[in-house]
Amino acid sequence: MIRSDLAGVPPYVPGKKPPHALVVASNETTQGPLPSVARAIADAAGGVNRYPDMSVAALRAAIAAWFAKSAEGLRIDMDNIATGNGSTALCQQAIQATCHDGDEVLFAWRSFEAYPILSQVVGAKPVMVPLTEDHRHDFPAMLKAITDRTRLIFVCNPNNPSGTVMTHAEVLDFLHQVPQRITVILDEAYMEYDRSPEAVNAAEILRLFPNVAVCRTFSKAYGLAGLRLGYMVGGAEFIMAVNKVALPFGVNALAQAAGLASIDATDDELKDRVDATVTQRERLLQAVPEELRIPSQGNFILLPLGAQAEAVDAELKKEGVVARCFPGEGVRITATTAEETDKVIAALTPALATVGGARWGGRPQES
Ligand SMILES: Cc1ncc(COP(=O)(O)O)c(C=O)c1O
């Protein structure tokens, strides 16, 4: 009775969160929503007996106005914006809107874990192109992997979980070589944390390439992961298709109110938080041996531990720190507050020394 191809889709296994553990596994913020946003959520709670606005009109209009007045200065209107139940939903809708059975969705790997799952759920074929040695997108290899069946490409920048970024010039060069019939989603879930000198300018890319859409989220910098709210900006025809395949009323009333209040919040409110997270990210990076340091522009770092990943993860768990382990590859740790970073470093330093010995700060082994 069940679609046979679902056998190849892994079921969701929630991470174990022992009571009192410090969870730095999901790239969430530790602080609650900004105070002005928390008030808007509380006010909206009184109205949840009503269905939310299915077209999410006020929020979409506010996002359009926000783009126009921000540094990006992009003139778009509501028809260029889709909102979704988290940007994960929008990624799925983008696949549904572009792919028939067996069509190909191309992306770098390792990247956002949802890409292969969402592709398979929709019946599309995930085509995963390994990152380069330095954990960045391998654009030349991705271009070579394009076939007649490629319908959609995800570019995750900063990339989760490596934290690496591509430069604006590299992305432009890549997009110039992607056939216009293929839609490219630039997934910028972590763009607020990106301090790289040649950071991607999404507005310019949207102006130049009608086949590109940009996907962002309120889950990370805005601290609204539990409310599920993301948005996508792109050409009106594509956005209409993304909206056609959406679950009706997918963006709930509290999320709509919180999104509006987040846009109204002063830039300083957000900037202070994001700056503090970036400071902790850099502290975390400095606390690990150089050979395990991958420069990150997200709110997390990845330790490329290879075969030692599970052992280090287990040591961290013993100390009550729950990180995200990719067995055989690495451990990703979210950067949060100074206090939590102190605890992470206090657990991580001995964990690396225990597993790696002298190489990672431990005592030389007696021979
Ligand atoms: C690269 C990337 N894109 C999208 C998302 C989805 O975020 P959300 O569905 O919470 O908006 C995440 C979440 O971790 C992510 O890492």
Coordinates of C-alpha atoms and ligand atoms in Angstrom, one line a residue:
M1 CA 0.0 0.0 0.0
I2 CA 2.9 2.3 0.5
R3 CA 5.0 3.8 -2.3
S4 CA 8.0 1.5 -2.6
D5 CA 10.5 4.4 -3.2
L6 CA 9.8 5.7 0.3
A7 CA 11.9 2.8 1.6
G8 CA 14.9 4.8 0.5
V9 CA 13.9 7.8 2.5
P10 CA 15.3 7.8 6.1
P11 CA 12.6 8.3 8.8
Y12 CA 13.1 11.4 11.0
V13 CA 14.9 10.4 14.2
P14 CA 14.8 13.2 16.7
G15 CA 18.2 13.8 18.4
K16 CA 18.4 12.7 22.1
K17 CA 18.3 15.6 24.5
P18 CA 19.1 14.4 28.0
P19 CA 17.6 16.6 30.7
H20 CA 19.9 19.5 31.7
A21 CA 22.1 18.9 28.6
L22 CA 23.4 21.9 26.7
V23 CA 22.0 21.5 23.2
V24 CA 24.1 23.0 20.4
A25 CA 22.9 20.7 17.7
S26 CA 20.3 22.6 15.6
N27 CA 21.8 26.0 14.9
E28 CA 19.1 27.7 17.0
T29 CA 19.6 30.8 19.0
T30 CA 19.6 30.6 22.8
Q31 CA 17.7 33.8 23.5
G32 CA 14.0 33.9 22.9
P33 CA 12.5 36.2 20.3
L34 CA 13.3 40.0 20.4
P35 CA 11.0 41.6 23.1
S36 CA 8.9 43.5 20.6
V37 CA 8.4 40.3 18.7
A38 CA 7.4 38.3 21.8
R39 CA 4.7 41.0 22.5
A40 CA 3.3 40.7 19.0
I41 CA 3.1 36.9 19.3
A42 CA 1.2 37.3 22.6
D43 CA -1.2 39.8 21.1
A44 CA -1.8 37.5 18.1
A45 CA -2.5 34.5 20.4
G46 CA -5.9 36.0 21.3
G47 CA -7.0 35.6 17.6
V48 CA -6.1 32.0 16.8
N49 CA -9.7 30.9 16.7
R50 CA -9.7 32.5 13.2
Y51 CA -7.8 31.0 10.2
P52 CA -4.7 33.1 9.3
D53 CA -4.6 35.2 6.1
M54 CA -3.9 32.5 3.5
S55 CA -2.2 34.9 1.2
V56 CA 0.0 36.3 4.0
A57 CA -0.5 39.7 2.3
A58 CA 0.7 42.1 5.1
L59 CA 3.9 40.2 5.7
R60 CA 4.7 39.8 2.0
A61 CA 4.1 43.5 1.4
A62 CA 6.3 44.3 4.4
I63 CA 9.1 42.1 3.1
A64 CA 8.9 43.8 -0.3
A65 CA 9.2 47.2 1.4
W66 CA 12.0 46.0 3.6
F67 CA 14.1 45.0 0.5
A68 CA 13.5 48.3 -1.1
K69 CA 14.7 50.3 1.9
S70 CA 17.5 48.0 3.0
A71 CA 21.0 48.1 1.7
E72 CA 19.9 45.6 -0.9
G73 CA 17.7 48.3 -2.5
L74 CA 15.8 45.7 -4.5
R75 CA 12.5 46.8 -6.0
I76 CA 10.2 43.9 -5.9
D77 CA 6.5 43.5 -5.2
M78 CA 4.4 41.0 -3.4
D79 CA 4.1 38.8 -6.4
N80 CA 7.9 38.1 -6.1
I81 CA 7.6 36.8 -2.5
A82 CA 6.4 33.5 -1.2
T83 CA 6.3 32.7 2.5
G84 CA 6.4 29.3 3.9
N85 CA 6.2 27.0 7.0
G86 CA 9.9 27.5 7.5
S87 CA 12.3 27.8 4.5
T88 CA 12.3 24.0 4.5
A89 CA 8.7 24.0 3.2
L90 CA 9.7 26.5 0.5
C91 CA 12.6 24.2 -0.5
Q92 CA 10.2 21.4 -0.9
Q93 CA 7.7 23.5 -2.8
A94 CA 10.4 24.7 -5.1
I95 CA 11.1 21.0 -6.0
Q96 CA 7.4 20.2 -6.3
A97 CA 7.0 23.2 -8.6
T98 CA 9.9 22.2 -10.9
C99 CA 10.3 18.4 -10.9
H100 CA 8.3 15.5 -12.3
D101 CA 9.2 11.9 -11.4
G102 CA 12.9 11.2 -11.9
D103 CA 13.9 14.8 -12.7
E104 CA 17.1 15.8 -11.0
V105 CA 17.8 18.2 -8.1
L106 CA 21.5 19.1 -8.0
F107 CA 23.3 20.3 -4.9
A108 CA 26.6 20.1 -3.1
W109 CA 27.2 17.5 -0.4
R110 CA 27.5 17.6 2.5
S111 CA 24.9 20.4 2.7
F112 CA 21.5 21.0 4.3
E113 CA 20.2 17.5 5.2
A114 CA 16.7 18.2 4.0
Y115 CA 17.7 18.5 0.3
P116 CA 18.0 14.8 -0.5
I117 CA 15.0 13.9 1.7
L118 CA 12.7 16.5 0.2
S119 CA 13.8 15.6 -3.3
Q120 CA 13.0 11.9 -2.8
V121 CA 9.7 12.6 -1.1
V122 CA 8.7 14.6 -4.2
G123 CA 9.9 11.7 -6.4
A124 CA 12.9 13.7 -7.8
K125 CA 16.4 12.3 -8.0
P126 CA 19.0 14.0 -5.7
V127 CA 22.3 14.5 -7.4
M128 CA 25.0 15.2 -4.8
V129 CA 28.3 16.7 -5.8
P130 CA 31.0 16.4 -3.1
L131 CA 32.4 19.6 -1.6
T132 CA 36.0 20.5 -2.4
E133 CA 38.9 19.5 -0.1
D134 CA 38.4 22.9 1.7
H135 CA 34.7 22.1 2.2
R136 CA 33.4 24.6 -0.4
H137 CA 31.0 24.2 -3.3
D138 CA 32.7 22.6 -6.2
F139 CA 31.1 24.7 -8.9
P140 CA 33.0 23.2 -11.9
A141 CA 32.0 19.7 -10.8
M142 CA 28.4 20.9 -10.3
L143 CA 28.3 22.3 -13.8
K144 CA 29.6 19.0 -15.2
A145 CA 26.8 17.2 -13.3
I146 CA 24.1 19.0 -15.1
T147 CA 22.0 16.8 -17.4
D148 CA 18.9 17.1 -19.5
R149 CA 16.9 16.1 -16.4
T150 CA 18.3 18.7 -14.1
R151 CA 15.5 21.0 -13.1
L152 CA 16.7 22.6 -9.8
I153 CA 20.0 23.5 -8.2
F154 CA 20.4 24.4 -4.6
V155 CA 23.4 26.6 -3.6
C156 CA 23.6 26.8 0.2
N157 CA 25.6 29.9 1.2
P158 CA 26.9 29.9 3.9
N159 CA 26.8 26.2 3.6
N160 CA 25.4 24.1 6.4
P161 CA 27.2 22.3 8.0
S162 CA 30.7 23.4 6.7
G163 CA 30.0 27.2 7.2
T164 CA 32.0 27.9 4.1
V165 CA 31.0 30.6 1.6
M166 CA 31.4 31.3 -2.1
T167 CA 32.4 34.8 -3.2
H168 CA 30.0 36.9 -5.2
A169 CA 32.2 36.7 -8.2
E170 CA 32.3 32.9 -8.0
V171 CA 28.5 32.7 -7.8
L172 CA 28.1 35.0 -10.7
D173 CA 30.5 33.0 -12.8
F174 CA 28.6 29.8 -11.9
L175 CA 25.2 31.3 -12.7
H176 CA 26.4 32.5 -16.1
Q177 CA 27.1 28.9 -17.0
V178 CA 23.9 27.3 -15.7
P179 CA 21.4 27.0 -18.5
Q180 CA 18.5 29.4 -18.0
R181 CA 15.9 26.6 -18.1
I182 CA 17.2 25.4 -14.7
T183 CA 16.0 27.1 -11.5
V184 CA 18.7 27.9 -9.0
I185 CA 17.7 28.4 -5.3
L186 CA 20.2 30.4 -3.3
D187 CA 19.6 29.2 0.2
E188 CA 20.7 32.0 2.6
A189 CA 19.4 30.7 5.9
Y190 CA 22.6 32.0 7.6
M191 CA 23.3 35.2 5.6
E192 CA 23.0 37.4 8.7
Y193 CA 26.1 35.9 10.1
D194 CA 28.2 36.2 6.9
R195 CA 31.1 38.6 7.4
S196 CA 33.1 37.5 4.5
P197 CA 34.7 40.4 2.5
E198 CA 33.3 39.3 -0.9
A199 CA 29.9 38.2 0.4
V200 CA 27.2 37.3 -2.2
N201 CA 24.9 40.2 -3.1
A202 CA 21.6 38.4 -3.5
A203 CA 19.8 41.6 -4.8
E204 CA 22.3 41.9 -7.7
I205 CA 21.9 38.3 -8.5
L206 CA 18.1 38.5 -8.5
R207 CA 18.3 41.5 -10.8
L208 CA 20.6 39.7 -13.3
F209 CA 19.2 36.2 -13.3
P210 CA 15.5 35.5 -13.8
N211 CA 16.0 31.8 -13.1
V212 CA 17.3 32.4 -9.5
A213 CA 15.3 32.6 -6.3
V214 CA 16.6 33.4 -2.9
C215 CA 15.4 31.6 0.2
R216 CA 15.7 33.0 3.8
T217 CA 14.4 32.2 7.2
F218 CA 13.3 33.8 10.4
S219 CA 14.5 30.6 12.3
K220 CA 18.1 31.6 12.9
A221 CA 19.1 35.2 13.5
Y222 CA 15.5 36.2 14.3
G223 CA 15.1 33.4 16.8
L224 CA 11.7 32.1 15.5
A225 CA 12.6 28.5 14.8
G226 CA 9.6 27.2 16.8
L227 CA 7.1 29.3 14.8
R228 CA 8.2 28.1 11.3
L229 CA 8.6 31.0 9.0
G230 CA 10.7 31.5 5.9
Y231 CA 10.4 33.4 2.6
M232 CA 11.5 33.1 -0.9
V233 CA 12.1 35.9 -3.4
G234 CA 12.1 35.3 -7.2
G235 CA 10.4 35.8 -10.5
A236 CA 6.6 36.2 -10.3
E237 CA 5.9 33.1 -12.5
F238 CA 8.1 30.9 -10.3
I239 CA 6.8 32.3 -7.1
M240 CA 3.2 31.7 -8.3
A241 CA 4.1 28.0 -8.9
V242 CA 5.7 27.8 -5.5
N243 CA 2.5 29.1 -3.9
K244 CA 0.3 26.8 -6.0
V245 CA 1.9 23.7 -4.4
A246 CA 1.8 25.1 -0.8
L247 CA -0.2 23.5 1.9
P248 CA -3.2 25.9 2.5
F249 CA -2.8 28.1 5.6
G250 CA 0.8 26.8 6.0
V251 CA 2.0 30.0 7.6
N252 CA 0.1 30.3 10.9
A253 CA -1.2 33.5 12.5
L254 CA 1.5 33.8 15.2
A255 CA 4.2 33.4 12.6
Q256 CA 2.7 36.1 10.4
A257 CA 2.5 38.5 13.4
A258 CA 6.0 37.6 14.5
G259 CA 7.4 38.1 11.0
L260 CA 5.8 41.6 10.7
A261 CA 7.1 42.6 14.2
S262 CA 10.6 41.3 13.3
I263 CA 10.7 43.5 10.2
D264 CA 9.6 46.4 12.4
A265 CA 12.3 45.7 15.0
T266 CA 15.2 48.1 14.9
D267 CA 18.2 46.9 13.0
D268 CA 20.2 47.5 16.2
E269 CA 18.2 45.0 18.2
L270 CA 19.1 42.2 15.7
K271 CA 22.6 43.4 15.0
D272 CA 23.7 43.2 18.6
R273 CA 22.5 39.6 18.8
V274 CA 24.1 38.5 15.6
D275 CA 27.4 40.3 16.4
A276 CA 27.5 38.5 19.8
T277 CA 27.0 35.1 18.0
V278 CA 29.7 35.9 15.5
T279 CA 32.1 36.7 18.4
Q280 CA 31.3 33.3 20.0
R281 CA 31.7 31.5 16.6
E282 CA 35.2 32.9 16.4
R283 CA 36.0 32.0 20.0
L284 CA 34.9 28.4 19.3
L285 CA 37.1 28.3 16.2
Q286 CA 40.1 29.6 18.1
A287 CA 39.6 27.0 20.8
V288 CA 40.2 24.0 18.4
P289 CA 43.5 22.8 16.9
E290 CA 44.3 24.5 13.6
E291 CA 43.9 21.4 11.6
L292 CA 40.3 21.2 12.7
R293 CA 39.5 24.8 11.9
I294 CA 37.2 25.4 8.9
P295 CA 36.5 29.2 8.6
S296 CA 32.7 29.6 9.1
Q297 CA 30.3 32.3 8.2
G298 CA 27.3 30.6 9.9
N299 CA 26.2 30.5 13.5
F300 CA 28.1 27.2 13.9
I301 CA 31.4 25.5 13.3
L302 CA 32.1 22.1 11.8
L303 CA 35.0 20.0 13.1
P304 CA 36.2 17.7 10.3
L305 CA 37.0 14.8 12.6
G306 CA 36.6 12.0 10.1
A307 CA 36.6 8.6 11.7
Q308 CA 36.9 10.2 15.2
A309 CA 33.6 12.1 14.9
E310 CA 31.5 9.7 16.9
A311 CA 34.2 9.3 19.6
V312 CA 34.4 13.1 20.1
D313 CA 30.6 13.4 20.0
A314 CA 30.3 10.7 22.7
E315 CA 32.9 12.5 24.9
L316 CA 30.9 15.7 24.5
K317 CA 27.7 13.9 25.5
K318 CA 29.3 12.6 28.6
E319 CA 29.9 16.2 29.6
G320 CA 26.3 17.1 28.9
V321 CA 27.0 18.8 25.5
V322 CA 24.8 17.7 22.7
A323 CA 26.3 18.6 19.3
R324 CA 25.4 17.3 15.8
C325 CA 27.4 14.3 14.7
F326 CA 27.8 13.3 11.1
P327 CA 29.3 9.8 11.6
G328 CA 32.6 9.3 9.8
E329 CA 32.7 13.0 8.8
G330 CA 32.5 15.6 11.6
V331 CA 30.8 17.3 14.5
R332 CA 28.9 20.5 14.1
I333 CA 28.5 22.9 17.1
T334 CA 26.2 25.9 17.2
A335 CA 27.6 29.2 18.4
T336 CA 25.3 30.7 21.0
T337 CA 26.0 32.9 24.1
A338 CA 29.4 33.5 25.8
E339 CA 28.3 31.5 28.8
E340 CA 27.3 28.5 26.7
T341 CA 30.5 28.8 24.7
D342 CA 32.5 28.6 27.9
K343 CA 30.7 25.3 28.7
V344 CA 31.3 24.0 25.2
I345 CA 35.0 24.8 25.2
A346 CA 35.3 23.3 28.7
A347 CA 33.9 20.0 27.3
L348 CA 35.5 20.1 23.9
T349 CA 39.1 20.7 24.9
P350 CA 39.3 17.5 27.0
A351 CA 37.2 15.6 24.5
L352 CA 39.6 16.3 21.6
A353 CA 42.6 15.5 23.9
T354 CA 41.1 12.2 24.9
V355 CA 40.3 11.1 21.4
G356 CA 43.2 12.7 19.5
G357 CA 46.0 12.5 22.0
A358 CA 49.0 14.8 21.5
R359 CA 47.7 15.7 18.0
W360 CA 44.7 17.5 19.5
G361 CA 46.1 18.9 22.7
G362 CA 46.3 15.8 24.8
R363 CA 49.3 14.1 26.4
P364 CA 51.7 12.3 24.3
Q365 CA 51.1 8.5 24.5
E366 CA 53.6 6.5 26.6
S367 CA 55.5 4.1 24.3
Ligands
LIG1 C1 20.8 25.7 5.0 C2 19.4 25.7 5.6 N1 18.4 26.0 4.9 C3 17.2 26.0 5.4 C4 17.0 25.6 6.7 C5 15.6 25.6 7.2 O1 15.2 26.5 8.1 P1 13.7 26.7 8.5 O2 12.9 25.6 7.9 O3 13.7 26.6 10.0 O4 13.4 28.0 8.0 C6 18.0 25.3 7.5 C7 17.8 24.8 8.9 O5 18.7 24.3 9.6 C8 19.3 25.3 6.9 O6 20.4 24.9 7.6

